[in-house]
PDB file of N, CA and C in Angstrom:
ATOM      1  N   MET A   1     132.854 100.674 136.398  1.00 88.00           N
ATOM      2  CA  MET A   1     131.467 100.234 136.378  1.00 88.00           C
ATOM      3  C   MET A   1     130.963 100.286 134.943  1.00 88.00           C
ATOM      4  N   GLU A   2     130.261  99.248 134.562  1.00 92.00           N
ATOM      5  CA  GLU A   2     129.695  99.197 133.214  1.00 92.00           C
ATOM      6  C   GLU A   2     128.739 100.377 133.024  1.00 92.00           C
ATOM      7  N   PRO A   3     128.767 101.012 131.856  1.00 91.00           N
ATOM      8  CA  PRO A   3     127.932 102.192 131.635  1.00 91.00           C
ATOM      9  C   PRO A   3     126.447 101.915 131.824  1.00 91.00           C
ATOM     10  N   GLU A   4     125.991 100.721 131.465  1.00 91.00           N
ATOM     11  CA  GLU A   4     124.568 100.428 131.579  1.00 91.00           C
ATOM     12  C   GLU A   4     124.115 100.275 133.028  1.00 91.00           C
ATOM     13  N   LEU A   5     125.055 100.187 133.968  1.00 92.00           N
ATOM     14  CA  LEU A   5     124.714 100.092 135.378  1.00 92.00           C
ATOM     15  C   LEU A   5     124.722 101.448 136.076  1.00 92.00           C
ATOM     16  N   GLN A   6     125.164 102.473 135.387  1.00 96.00           N
ATOM     17  CA  GLN A   6     125.235 103.811 135.962  1.00 96.00           C
ATOM     18  C   GLN A   6     123.872 104.497 135.917  1.00 96.00           C
ATOM     19  N   THR A   7     123.714 105.490 136.780  1.00 95.00           N
ATOM     20  CA  THR A   7     122.531 106.343 136.741  1.00 95.00           C
ATOM     21  C   THR A   7     123.032 107.776 136.811  1.00 95.00           C
ATOM     22  N   PRO A   8     122.694 108.621 135.857  1.00 96.00           N
ATOM     23  CA  PRO A   8     121.951 108.295 134.646  1.00 96.00           C
ATOM     24  C   PRO A   8     122.778 107.420 133.705  1.00 96.00           C
ATOM     25  N   VAL A   9     122.083 106.713 132.836  1.00 97.00           N
ATOM     26  CA  VAL A   9     122.733 105.796 131.904  1.00 97.00           C
ATOM     27  C   VAL A   9     123.386 106.613 130.787  1.00 97.00           C
ATOM     28  N   PRO A  10     124.702 106.509 130.611  1.00 97.00           N
ATOM     29  CA  PRO A  10     125.371 107.284 129.571  1.00 97.00           C
ATOM     30  C   PRO A  10     125.115 106.716 128.170  1.00 97.00           C
ATOM     31  N   SER A  11     125.230 107.595 127.217  1.00 97.00           N
ATOM     32  CA  SER A  11     125.063 107.205 125.823  1.00 97.00           C
ATOM     33  C   SER A  11     126.217 106.309 125.382  1.00 97.00           C
ATOM     34  N   PRO A  12     125.934 105.328 124.532  1.00 97.00           N
ATOM     35  CA  PRO A  12     127.000 104.495 123.983  1.00 97.00           C
ATOM     36  C   PRO A  12     127.741 105.162 122.826  1.00 97.00           C
ATOM     37  N   CYS A  13     127.326 106.347 122.434  1.00 97.00           N
ATOM     38  CA  CYS A  13     127.948 107.040 121.298  1.00 97.00           C
ATOM     39  C   CYS A  13     129.431 107.279 121.558  1.00 97.00           C
ATOM     40  N   ILE A  14     130.264 106.930 120.569  1.00 96.00           N
ATOM     41  CA  ILE A  14     131.707 107.170 120.661  1.00 96.00           C
ATOM     42  C   ILE A  14     132.175 108.083 119.522  1.00 96.00           C
ATOM     43  N   ASN A  15     131.238 108.811 118.936  1.00 97.00           N
ATOM     44  CA  ASN A  15     131.515 109.792 117.894  1.00 97.00           C
ATOM     45  C   ASN A  15     132.115 109.198 116.622  1.00 97.00           C
ATOM     46  N   ILE A  16     131.729 107.972 116.335  1.00 96.00           N
ATOM     47  CA  ILE A  16     132.017 107.363 115.030  1.00 96.00           C
ATOM     48  C   ILE A  16     130.638 107.064 114.451  1.00 96.00           C
ATOM     49  N   CYS A  17     130.031 108.086 113.895  1.00 96.00           N
ATOM     50  CA  CYS A  17     128.622 108.025 113.512  1.00 96.00           C
ATOM     51  C   CYS A  17     128.479 107.741 112.021  1.00 96.00           C
ATOM     52  N   LYS A  18     128.390 106.445 111.722  1.00 97.00           N
ATOM     53  CA  LYS A  18     128.233 106.015 110.338  1.00 97.00           C
ATOM     54  C   LYS A  18     127.384 104.760 110.329  1.00 97.00           C
ATOM     55  N   MET A  19     126.260 104.824 109.648  1.00 97.00           N
ATOM     56  CA  MET A  19     125.388 103.658 109.565  1.00 97.00           C
ATOM     57  C   MET A  19     125.958 102.672 108.538  1.00 97.00           C
ATOM     58  N   VAL A  20     126.005 101.427 108.908  1.00 95.00           N
ATOM     59  CA  VAL A  20     126.512 100.363 108.036  1.00 95.00           C
ATOM     60  C   VAL A  20     125.309  99.721 107.342  1.00 95.00           C
ATOM     61  N   PRO A  21     125.181  99.913 106.032  1.00 96.00           N
ATOM     62  CA  PRO A  21     123.998  99.407 105.321  1.00 96.00           C
ATOM     63  C   PRO A  21     123.777  97.904 105.471  1.00 96.00           C
ATOM     64  N   GLU A  22     124.839  97.129 105.520  1.00 94.00           N
ATOM     65  CA  GLU A  22     124.712  95.674 105.603  1.00 94.00           C
ATOM     66  C   GLU A  22     124.074  95.209 106.915  1.00 94.00           C
ATOM     67  N   THR A  23     124.312  95.955 107.993  1.00 93.00           N
ATOM     68  CA  THR A  23     123.805  95.547 109.306  1.00 93.00           C
ATOM     69  C   THR A  23     122.662  96.426 109.803  1.00 93.00           C
ATOM     70  N   GLY A  24     122.581  97.644 109.294  1.00 95.00           N
ATOM     71  CA  GLY A  24     121.593  98.591 109.804  1.00 95.00           C
ATOM     72  C   GLY A  24     121.979  99.175 111.154  1.00 95.00           C
ATOM     73  N   LEU A  25     123.266  99.021 111.513  1.00 96.00           N
ATOM     74  CA  LEU A  25     123.760  99.497 112.798  1.00 96.00           C
ATOM     75  C   LEU A  25     124.786 100.593 112.614  1.00 96.00           C
ATOM     76  N   CYS A  26     124.896 101.445 113.631  1.00 96.00           N
ATOM     77  CA  CYS A  26     125.941 102.465 113.634  1.00 96.00           C
ATOM     78  C   CYS A  26     127.287 101.781 113.823  1.00 96.00           C
ATOM     79  N   GLN A  27     128.250 102.175 113.032  1.00 95.00           N
ATOM     80  CA  GLN A  27     129.598 101.602 113.120  1.00 95.00           C
ATOM     81  C   GLN A  27     130.215 101.850 114.497  1.00 95.00           C
ATOM     82  N   GLY A  28     129.929 102.991 115.098  1.00 96.00           N
ATOM     83  CA  GLY A  28     130.549 103.338 116.376  1.00 96.00           C
ATOM     84  C   GLY A  28     129.888 102.735 117.590  1.00 96.00           C
ATOM     85  N   CYS A  29     128.556 102.820 117.664  1.00 96.00           N
ATOM     86  CA  CYS A  29     127.874 102.416 118.903  1.00 96.00           C
ATOM     87  C   CYS A  29     127.010 101.171 118.776  1.00 96.00           C
ATOM     88  N   ALA A  30     126.889 100.624 117.597  1.00 96.00           N
ATOM     89  CA  ALA A  30     126.127  99.390 117.354  1.00 96.00           C
ATOM     90  C   ALA A  30     124.641  99.525 117.649  1.00 96.00           C
ATOM     91  N   ARG A  31     124.110 100.759 117.540  1.00 97.00           N
ATOM     92  CA  ARG A  31     122.663 100.964 117.704  1.00 97.00           C
ATOM     93  C   ARG A  31     122.013 101.093 116.340  1.00 97.00           C
ATOM     94  N   THR A  32     120.720 100.769 116.309  1.00 98.00           N
ATOM     95  CA  THR A  32     119.932 101.022 115.105  1.00 98.00           C
ATOM     96  C   THR A  32     119.568 102.502 115.068  1.00 98.00           C
ATOM     97  N   ILE A  33     119.122 102.971 113.923  1.00 98.00           N
ATOM     98  CA  ILE A  33     118.715 104.368 113.818  1.00 98.00           C
ATOM     99  C   ILE A  33     117.539 104.642 114.749  1.00 98.00           C
ATOM    100  N   ASP A  34     116.631 103.686 114.907  1.00 98.00           N
ATOM    101  CA  ASP A  34     115.498 103.864 115.825  1.00 98.00           C
ATOM    102  C   ASP A  34     115.971 103.985 117.275  1.00 98.00           C
ATOM    103  N   GLU A  35     116.964 103.200 117.652  1.00 98.00           N
ATOM    104  CA  GLU A  35     117.509 103.299 119.008  1.00 98.00           C
ATOM    105  C   GLU A  35     118.209 104.635 119.221  1.00 98.00           C
ATOM    106  N   ILE A  36     118.907 105.117 118.221  1.00 98.00           N
ATOM    107  CA  ILE A  36     119.577 106.416 118.322  1.00 98.00           C
ATOM    108  C   ILE A  36     118.540 107.516 118.491  1.00 98.00           C
ATOM    109  N   ARG A  37     117.494 107.469 117.690  1.00 98.00           N
ATOM    110  CA  ARG A  37     116.434 108.478 117.782  1.00 98.00           C
ATOM    111  C   ARG A  37     115.727 108.439 119.130  1.00 98.00           C
ATOM    112  N   ALA A  38     115.488 107.247 119.649  1.00 98.00           N
ATOM    113  CA  ALA A  38     114.738 107.090 120.895  1.00 98.00           C
ATOM    114  C   ALA A  38     115.554 107.488 122.130  1.00 98.00           C
ATOM    115  N   TRP A  39     116.858 107.461 122.029  1.00 98.00           N
ATOM    116  CA  TRP A  39     117.727 107.648 123.189  1.00 98.00           C
ATOM    117  C   TRP A  39     117.416 108.927 123.961  1.00 98.00           C
ATOM    118  N   ARG A  40     117.246 110.005 123.288  1.00 97.00           N
ATOM    119  CA  ARG A  40     117.072 111.310 123.938  1.00 97.00           C
ATOM    120  C   ARG A  40     115.923 111.313 124.947  1.00 97.00           C
ATOM    121  N   ASN A  41     114.814 110.674 124.616  1.00 98.00           N
ATOM    122  CA  ASN A  41     113.635 110.696 125.472  1.00 98.00           C
ATOM    123  C   ASN A  41     113.430 109.399 126.261  1.00 98.00           C
ATOM    124  N   ALA A  42     114.389 108.498 126.180  1.00 98.00           N
ATOM    125  CA  ALA A  42     114.256 107.204 126.836  1.00 98.00           C
ATOM    126  C   ALA A  42     114.506 107.314 128.344  1.00 98.00           C
ATOM    127  N   SER A  43     113.788 106.490 129.099  1.00 97.00           N
ATOM    128  CA  SER A  43     114.033 106.388 130.543  1.00 97.00           C
ATOM    129  C   SER A  43     115.321 105.589 130.757  1.00 97.00           C
ATOM    130  N   ASP A  44     115.821 105.598 131.991  1.00 97.00           N
ATOM    131  CA  ASP A  44     117.016 104.796 132.278  1.00 97.00           C
ATOM    132  C   ASP A  44     116.763 103.318 132.005  1.00 97.00           C
ATOM    133  N   ASP A  45     115.568 102.824 132.319  1.00 97.00           N
ATOM    134  CA  ASP A  45     115.259 101.417 132.036  1.00 97.00           C
ATOM    135  C   ASP A  45     115.277 101.136 130.536  1.00 97.00           C
ATOM    136  N   GLU A  46     114.743 102.042 129.746  1.00 98.00           N
ATOM    137  CA  GLU A  46     114.767 101.871 128.283  1.00 98.00           C
ATOM    138  C   GLU A  46     116.193 101.949 127.761  1.00 98.00           C
ATOM    139  N   ARG A  47     116.987 102.827 128.330  1.00 98.00           N
ATOM    140  CA  ARG A  47     118.393 102.931 127.920  1.00 98.00           C
ATOM    141  C   ARG A  47     119.161 101.665 128.281  1.00 98.00           C
ATOM    142  N   ARG A  48     118.858 101.093 129.432  1.00 98.00           N
ATOM    143  CA  ARG A  48     119.504  99.829 129.810  1.00 98.00           C
ATOM    144  C   ARG A  48     119.114  98.711 128.842  1.00 98.00           C
ATOM    145  N   ALA A  49     117.881  98.733 128.381  1.00 98.00           N
ATOM    146  CA  ALA A  49     117.439  97.727 127.399  1.00 98.00           C
ATOM    147  C   ALA A  49     118.203  97.889 126.086  1.00 98.00           C
ATOM    148  N   ILE A  50     118.444  99.125 125.685  1.00 98.00           N
ATOM    149  CA  ILE A  50     119.233  99.374 124.468  1.00 98.00           C
ATOM    150  C   ILE A  50     120.664  98.877 124.676  1.00 98.00           C
ATOM    151  N   TRP A  51     121.238  99.159 125.850  1.00 98.00           N
ATOM    152  CA  TRP A  51     122.580  98.665 126.152  1.00 98.00           C
ATOM    153  C   TRP A  51     122.614  97.137 126.101  1.00 98.00           C
ATOM    154  N   ALA A  52     121.571  96.499 126.593  1.00 97.00           N
ATOM    155  CA  ALA A  52     121.514  95.032 126.563  1.00 97.00           C
ATOM    156  C   ALA A  52     121.551  94.529 125.123  1.00 97.00           C
ATOM    157  N   GLU A  53     120.849  95.194 124.240  1.00 97.00           N
ATOM    158  CA  GLU A  53     120.872  94.825 122.818  1.00 97.00           C
ATOM    159  C   GLU A  53     122.262  95.040 122.234  1.00 97.00           C
ATOM    160  N   ILE A  54     122.903  96.136 122.596  1.00 97.00           N
ATOM    161  CA  ILE A  54     124.265  96.405 122.115  1.00 97.00           C
ATOM    162  C   ILE A  54     125.195  95.280 122.571  1.00 97.00           C
ATOM    163  N   ARG A  55     125.103  94.897 123.836  1.00 96.00           N
ATOM    164  CA  ARG A  55     125.954  93.825 124.366  1.00 96.00           C
ATOM    165  C   ARG A  55     125.677  92.506 123.640  1.00 96.00           C
ATOM    166  N   ARG A  56     124.398  92.224 123.363  1.00 96.00           N
ATOM    167  CA  ARG A  56     124.049  91.007 122.637  1.00 96.00           C
ATOM    168  C   ARG A  56     124.688  91.030 121.251  1.00 96.00           C
ATOM    169  N   ARG A  57     124.575  92.172 120.572  1.00 94.00           N
ATOM    170  CA  ARG A  57     125.164  92.301 119.228  1.00 94.00           C
ATOM    171  C   ARG A  57     126.670  92.134 119.277  1.00 94.00           C
ATOM    172  N   GLN A  58     127.300  92.715 120.284  1.00 89.00           N
ATOM    173  CA  GLN A  58     128.748  92.585 120.413  1.00 89.00           C
ATOM    174  C   GLN A  58     129.145  91.133 120.576  1.00 89.00           C
ATOM    175  N   GLY A  59     128.368  90.383 121.361  1.00 88.00           N
ATOM    176  CA  GLY A  59     128.642  88.962 121.555  1.00 88.00           C
ATOM    177  C   GLY A  59     128.522  88.180 120.262  1.00 88.00           C
ATOM    178  N   GLU A  60     127.532  88.529 119.455  1.00 82.00           N
ATOM    179  CA  GLU A  60     127.335  87.854 118.173  1.00 82.00           C
ATOM    180  C   GLU A  60     128.465  88.133 117.203  1.00 82.00           C
ATOM    181  N   HIS A  61     128.977  89.356 117.238  1.00 72.00           N
ATOM    182  CA  HIS A  61     129.974  89.779 116.255  1.00 72.00           C
ATOM    183  C   HIS A  61     131.396  89.822 116.821  1.00 72.00           C
ATOM    184  N   GLY A  62     131.534  89.540 118.119  1.00 69.00           N
ATOM    185  CA  GLY A  62     132.857  89.528 118.725  1.00 69.00           C
ATOM    186  C   GLY A  62     133.524  90.883 118.747  1.00 69.00           C
ATOM    187  N   THR A  63     132.714  91.947 118.920  1.00 65.00           N
ATOM    188  CA  THR A  63     133.261  93.295 118.938  1.00 65.00           C
ATOM    189  C   THR A  63     132.978  93.937 120.294  1.00 65.00           C
ATOM    190  N   SER A  64     133.611  95.062 120.534  1.00 64.00           N
ATOM    191  CA  SER A  64     133.328  95.836 121.740  1.00 64.00           C
ATOM    192  C   SER A  64     133.442  97.316 121.413  1.00 64.00           C
ATOM    193  N   LEU A  65     132.772  98.120 122.221  1.00 60.00           N
ATOM    194  CA  LEU A  65     132.848  99.563 122.035  1.00 60.00           C
ATOM    195  C   LEU A  65     134.143 100.068 122.659  1.00 60.00           C
ATOM    196  N   GLU A  66     134.758 101.010 122.009  1.00 51.00           N
ATOM    197  CA  GLU A  66     135.947 101.654 122.548  1.00 51.00           C
ATOM    198  C   GLU A  66     135.480 102.671 123.575  1.00 51.00           C
ATOM    199  N   ARG A  67     135.705 102.416 124.852  1.00 46.00           N
ATOM    200  CA  ARG A  67     135.291 103.347 125.910  1.00 46.00           C
ATOM    201  C   ARG A  67     136.473 103.663 126.771  1.00 46.00           C
TER     202      ARG A  67
END
């Protein structure tokens, strides 16, 4: 099952925590720093929205998270 469909929604973090200056995204999870900060207090719906953005970014860049 896709992580964004689970309850509770799991974090996309894969412990490769390095911000890429050119994109403003984490190298490991493809989140912005604001999304990373917000994750802790986000509702499941907000977390699903973040996952949707991650999936959109992956489609644009042809990448996927190692899960």
